[in-house]
Coordinates of C-alpha atoms and ligand atoms in Angstrom, one line a residue:
M1469 CA 144.6 216.2 80.1
K1470 CA 142.2 219.2 79.6
R1471 CA 139.6 218.2 77.0
K1472 CA 140.6 219.4 73.6
V1473 CA 138.9 219.1 70.2
V1474 CA 140.4 217.1 67.3
V1475 CA 139.7 218.7 64.0
S1476 CA 139.9 216.5 60.9
A1477 CA 140.0 217.7 57.3
A1478 CA 138.7 215.6 54.5
I1479 CA 140.6 217.0 51.6
T1480 CA 138.9 216.1 48.3
G1481 CA 136.7 213.0 48.6
A1482 CA 134.7 211.3 45.8
I1483 CA 131.5 213.3 45.9
H1484 CA 132.2 216.7 44.4
T1485 CA 133.5 217.1 40.9
P1486 CA 135.8 219.6 39.3
T1487 CA 133.0 221.7 37.7
M1488 CA 131.7 222.4 41.2
S1489 CA 134.7 224.3 42.5
P1490 CA 138.1 225.4 41.1
Y1491 CA 139.5 224.9 44.6
L1492 CA 138.8 221.2 44.8
P1493 CA 142.3 219.6 45.0
I1494 CA 142.8 217.1 42.2
T1495 CA 146.5 216.2 41.6
P1496 CA 148.5 214.4 44.2
E1497 CA 150.5 217.5 44.8
Q1498 CA 147.4 219.7 45.3
I1499 CA 145.8 217.1 47.6
A1500 CA 149.1 216.8 49.7
R1501 CA 149.6 220.6 49.8
D1502 CA 146.0 221.3 50.8
A1503 CA 146.4 218.7 53.6
V1504 CA 149.6 220.2 54.9
A1505 CA 148.0 223.6 54.9
A1506 CA 144.9 222.2 56.7
V1507 CA 147.3 220.8 59.4
E1508 CA 149.1 224.1 59.7
A1509 CA 145.6 225.7 60.3
G1510 CA 144.8 223.4 63.1
A1511 CA 143.7 219.9 61.8
A1512 CA 145.3 217.0 63.5
E1513 CA 143.9 214.4 61.1
V1514 CA 143.6 214.4 57.3
H1515 CA 141.3 212.1 55.4
I1516 CA 142.6 211.2 52.0
H1517 CA 141.1 210.1 48.7
A1518 CA 143.0 210.2 45.3
R1519 CA 141.8 211.5 42.0
D1520 CA 143.0 211.0 38.4
P1521 CA 145.2 214.1 37.8
E1522 CA 144.1 214.3 34.2
N1523 CA 140.3 214.7 34.8
G1524 CA 139.6 214.7 38.6
H1525 CA 137.8 211.3 38.5
P1526 CA 138.1 209.5 41.9
S1527 CA 140.9 206.9 41.6
A1528 CA 142.1 203.8 43.5
D1529 CA 145.5 204.0 41.8
L1530 CA 148.0 203.2 44.6
S1531 CA 150.8 205.3 42.9
L1532 CA 148.7 208.4 43.3
F1533 CA 148.1 207.5 46.9
R1534 CA 151.8 207.0 47.3
E1535 CA 152.7 210.4 46.1
I1536 CA 150.1 212.0 48.4
V1537 CA 151.1 210.0 51.5
Q1538 CA 154.9 210.6 51.0
E1539 CA 154.4 214.3 50.5
I1540 CA 152.2 214.7 53.6
R1541 CA 154.5 212.5 55.7
R1542 CA 157.5 214.5 54.6
D1543 CA 156.0 217.9 55.4
C1544 CA 154.0 217.4 58.6
D1545 CA 153.1 215.1 61.5
A1546 CA 149.4 214.7 60.5
I1547 CA 147.5 211.6 61.4
I1548 CA 146.7 210.2 58.1
C1549 CA 143.3 208.5 57.5
L1550 CA 143.1 206.8 54.1
S1551 CA 139.7 206.2 52.7
T1552 CA 138.6 202.6 52.1
G1553 CA 135.2 204.0 50.9
G1554 CA 136.9 205.0 47.7
G1555 CA 134.5 206.1 45.1
Q1556 CA 131.5 204.9 43.0
G1557 CA 132.5 201.9 40.8
M1558 CA 135.5 200.7 42.8
S1559 CA 135.6 197.2 44.0
V1560 CA 135.9 196.4 47.7
E1561 CA 139.4 194.9 47.0
E1562 CA 140.5 198.1 45.3
R1563 CA 139.1 200.3 48.1
V1564 CA 140.9 198.4 50.9
S1565 CA 144.3 198.0 49.1
V1566 CA 145.5 201.2 50.6
V1567 CA 145.7 199.6 54.0
P1568 CA 148.3 196.8 53.4
E1569 CA 150.2 199.2 51.0
F1570 CA 150.6 202.1 53.4
K1571 CA 149.7 200.9 56.9
P1572 CA 148.2 204.2 57.8
E1573 CA 147.4 205.1 61.4
L1574 CA 143.7 205.4 60.4
A1575 CA 141.5 204.2 57.6
S1576 CA 137.8 204.8 57.2
L1577 CA 135.5 201.8 57.4
N1578 CA 131.8 202.3 56.3
M1579 CA 129.5 200.4 58.6
G1580 CA 126.7 199.4 56.1
S1581 CA 125.6 199.4 52.6
I1582 CA 123.6 202.5 51.5
N1583 CA 122.2 204.0 48.3
F1584 CA 124.7 206.8 48.3
G1585 CA 122.7 209.5 46.6
M1586 CA 124.7 212.2 44.9
F1587 CA 122.3 212.6 42.0
P1588 CA 120.6 215.8 43.3
L1589 CA 124.0 217.6 42.8
A1590 CA 123.8 217.0 39.0
K1591 CA 120.8 219.4 38.7
K1592 CA 122.8 222.3 40.1
Y1593 CA 125.2 222.7 37.2
K1594 CA 124.8 223.1 33.5
D1595 CA 128.2 223.3 31.8
W1596 CA 130.4 220.5 32.8
I1597 CA 134.2 220.5 32.4
Y1598 CA 134.5 216.8 32.0
D1599 CA 132.1 214.3 30.3
W1600 CA 132.2 211.8 33.2
E1601 CA 130.9 214.2 35.9
K1602 CA 127.1 214.3 35.2
P1603 CA 126.6 210.6 34.5
F1604 CA 128.8 209.8 37.6
L1605 CA 126.4 211.8 39.8
E1606 CA 123.2 210.8 38.1
G1607 CA 124.3 207.1 38.3
T1608 CA 124.0 207.2 42.1
R1609 CA 120.2 207.1 41.8
D1610 CA 120.8 203.4 41.3
F1611 CA 124.0 202.8 43.2
I1612 CA 124.4 200.8 46.3
F1613 CA 127.7 201.5 48.1
P1614 CA 128.5 198.0 49.2
N1615 CA 129.6 197.4 52.8
T1616 CA 128.2 194.0 53.7
F1617 CA 128.9 192.4 57.0
L1618 CA 131.4 190.1 55.3
D1619 CA 133.1 193.1 53.7
I1620 CA 133.3 194.9 57.0
E1621 CA 134.7 191.9 58.9
R1622 CA 137.3 191.2 56.2
I1623 CA 138.4 194.8 56.1
L1624 CA 138.6 194.9 59.9
G1625 CA 140.8 191.7 59.8
I1626 CA 143.2 193.4 57.4
M1627 CA 143.3 196.6 59.5
K1628 CA 144.0 194.6 62.6
D1629 CA 146.8 192.8 60.9
K1630 CA 148.4 196.0 59.6
G1631 CA 148.0 198.0 62.8
T1632 CA 145.5 200.5 61.3
K1633 CA 142.8 201.8 63.5
P1634 CA 139.4 201.9 61.7
E1635 CA 137.4 205.2 61.6
L1636 CA 133.9 203.7 61.7
E1637 CA 131.6 205.7 59.4
I1638 CA 128.1 205.7 60.8
Y1639 CA 125.6 207.0 58.2
D1640 CA 122.5 206.1 60.1
V1641 CA 121.4 204.8 63.4
G1642 CA 121.2 201.2 62.1
H1643 CA 124.9 201.3 61.5
L1644 CA 125.5 201.5 65.3
Y1645 CA 123.6 198.2 65.6
N1646 CA 125.7 196.7 62.8
L1647 CA 128.8 197.8 64.8
L1648 CA 127.5 196.4 68.0
H1649 CA 126.7 193.1 66.3
I1650 CA 130.2 192.9 64.7
M1651 CA 131.8 193.7 68.0
S1652 CA 129.8 191.0 69.8
E1653 CA 130.7 188.3 67.2
N1654 CA 134.4 189.3 66.9
E1655 CA 135.8 190.0 70.3
G1656 CA 139.2 191.7 70.1
L1657 CA 138.9 192.7 66.5
L1658 CA 138.5 196.3 67.5
D1659 CA 140.8 198.0 70.0
E1660 CA 139.1 200.5 72.4
P1661 CA 138.5 203.2 72.4
I1662 CA 137.0 202.6 69.0
Y1663 CA 136.7 205.6 66.8
I1664 CA 133.2 206.6 65.5
Q1665 CA 132.6 209.2 62.8
F1666 CA 128.9 210.2 62.6
V1667 CA 128.1 211.0 59.1
T1668 CA 125.0 213.2 58.7
G1669 CA 123.6 214.7 55.5
I1670 CA 124.3 212.0 52.9
L1671 CA 121.1 211.2 51.0
G1672 CA 120.6 207.5 51.7
G1673 CA 121.6 208.0 55.3
I1674 CA 120.4 210.2 58.2
G1675 CA 119.8 213.9 57.6
A1676 CA 122.1 216.6 58.9
A1677 CA 119.9 217.8 61.8
I1678 CA 121.1 218.6 65.2
E1679 CA 118.5 216.4 66.7
N1680 CA 119.8 213.5 64.7
L1681 CA 123.4 214.0 65.9
V1682 CA 122.1 214.0 69.5
F1683 CA 120.2 210.8 68.8
L1684 CA 123.1 209.1 67.2
K1685 CA 125.3 210.1 70.2
S1686 CA 122.8 208.9 72.8
T1687 CA 122.3 205.6 71.0
A1688 CA 126.0 205.1 70.9
D1689 CA 126.2 205.8 74.6
R1690 CA 123.4 203.4 75.3
L1691 CA 124.7 200.6 73.1
L1692 CA 128.4 200.9 73.8
G1693 CA 129.0 203.1 76.8
S1694 CA 130.4 206.6 76.4
D1695 CA 133.9 205.7 77.6
R1696 CA 134.4 203.1 75.0
Y1697 CA 134.6 205.3 72.0
H1698 CA 136.2 208.5 70.7
W1699 CA 133.9 210.3 68.2
S1700 CA 133.6 213.0 65.6
A1701 CA 130.9 214.3 63.3
I1702 CA 130.4 215.4 59.7
G1703 CA 127.6 217.5 58.5
A1704 CA 127.6 217.2 54.7
G1705 CA 126.7 220.3 52.8
Q1706 CA 125.6 223.6 54.5
M1707 CA 125.2 221.9 57.9
Q1708 CA 128.9 221.3 58.2
F1709 CA 129.7 224.0 60.7
P1710 CA 126.6 223.8 62.8
I1711 CA 127.1 219.9 63.1
C1712 CA 130.7 220.4 63.9
A1713 CA 130.1 223.0 66.5
T1714 CA 127.4 220.9 68.1
A1715 CA 129.7 217.9 68.2
A1716 CA 132.3 219.8 69.9
L1717 CA 129.9 221.2 72.5
L1718 CA 128.7 217.6 73.1
E1719 CA 132.4 216.7 73.9
G1720 CA 133.0 215.2 70.5
N1721 CA 135.3 216.3 67.6
C1722 CA 134.8 217.8 64.2
R1723 CA 135.5 216.9 60.6
V1724 CA 135.5 219.7 58.0
G1725 CA 136.9 219.7 54.5
L1726 CA 136.0 220.0 50.8
E1727 CA 135.0 216.4 50.6
D1728 CA 131.8 217.1 52.4
N1729 CA 131.1 220.8 51.8
L1730 CA 132.5 223.1 49.1
N1731 CA 131.5 226.3 50.8
I1732 CA 132.9 228.5 53.5
E1733 CA 129.5 230.2 54.0
K1734 CA 126.1 230.1 52.1
N1735 CA 126.8 230.5 48.3
V1736 CA 130.5 231.3 48.9
L1737 CA 133.1 228.7 47.9
A1738 CA 135.8 227.9 50.4
R1739 CA 139.2 228.6 48.8
S1740 CA 140.9 225.8 50.6
N1741 CA 140.5 223.1 53.1
A1742 CA 142.6 225.3 55.5
D1743 CA 139.9 228.0 55.2
Q1744 CA 137.3 225.7 56.7
V1745 CA 139.7 224.5 59.4
M1746 CA 140.4 228.1 60.3
K1747 CA 136.7 228.8 60.5
I1748 CA 136.0 225.9 62.8
V1749 CA 138.9 226.7 65.0
N1750 CA 137.6 230.3 65.2
I1751 CA 134.1 229.1 66.1
L1752 CA 135.4 226.8 68.8
S1753 CA 137.6 229.5 70.2
Q1754 CA 134.4 231.5 70.8
F1755 CA 133.4 228.7 73.2
S1756 CA 136.9 228.6 74.8
L1757 CA 137.4 225.2 73.3
E1758 CA 141.0 224.3 72.5
I1759 CA 142.2 222.4 69.5
A1760 CA 144.2 219.2 69.9
S1761 CA 147.6 219.0 68.5
T1762 CA 148.6 215.9 66.4
S1763 CA 150.3 214.3 69.5
E1764 CA 147.3 215.2 71.7
A1765 CA 145.0 213.8 69.2
R1766 CA 147.0 210.5 69.0
Q1767 CA 146.7 210.2 72.8
M1768 CA 142.9 210.9 72.7
M1769 CA 142.4 208.3 70.0
G1770 CA 144.6 205.7 71.5
L1771 CA 147.0 205.7 68.7
A1772 CA 150.7 204.7 69.2
Ligands
LIG3030 N1 132.4 211.6 52.4 C1 131.8 211.0 53.6 C2 130.4 211.3 53.8 C3 135.0 207.1 53.1 O1 135.8 207.8 52.6 O2 135.2 206.0 53.5 C4 132.1 209.6 53.7 C5 133.5 209.1 53.7 C6 133.7 207.6 53.4 O3 134.4 209.8 53.9
LIG3031 ZN1 136.1 209.9 52.4

């Protein structure tokens, strides 16, 4: 098959808050609709978190996830990746509960514990729509996002049992060593090609610099071998498009979406996830890179 690029869209996440953008999808219906539109624009995979429809707070409520998943499955053939990263304050049990409940094709799996620092965002806004937003962000100065070796192994076991492929979120180069260690101690727990998502630009992890992406990729090649993994990259914030374009040029794949970046260009809010998908599709077309359909993406990732 001619090499094509898989575009993923992370629809709403648990970093940004309602004050930051009126276009951030909040209700299950908004999240599902934005996901379907992203797929129509060229995304093959959608990465899903849920939010409380009353106030936009990240939520682990399975009934919200059910509405989102049902609507996406009804309206398109997207590869659904459910987040097991969840949001600040959720227990690991709450975070992973989406896997046995929905048996998604993909679910995220964060490969180490980090001080997930969202607090600099709090300084950028003055008038908050909801009371929870500012303390939620400021609280991350002292928040460890827990993903211990034991957590990771337990979640991997659940995913294996339910037929869900993990999307391994690598926030720093040490996480590749965590992955290597877990693979060496648990033969057969991960089916190859494994799926790595390089996450750059989260405070607490590696910065969103092109050199860092190249370093992550070359380290993964050295530790694992390039033919053993499928990969994609995220540049959180304004490096989203440069990191994605570089990943595609390095024969990887791209994740865009309002979860990681609210803008379409500097100081201009994206009006939807689909807008960002269209932008990356357009950038890639300038390099004559073609976009993978959902079925081509399944083939590339080794999904059923
Ligand atoms: N927002 C990304 C940087 C997850 O959902 O498991 C990380 C993420 C984690 O998507
Ligand atoms: Zn996520």
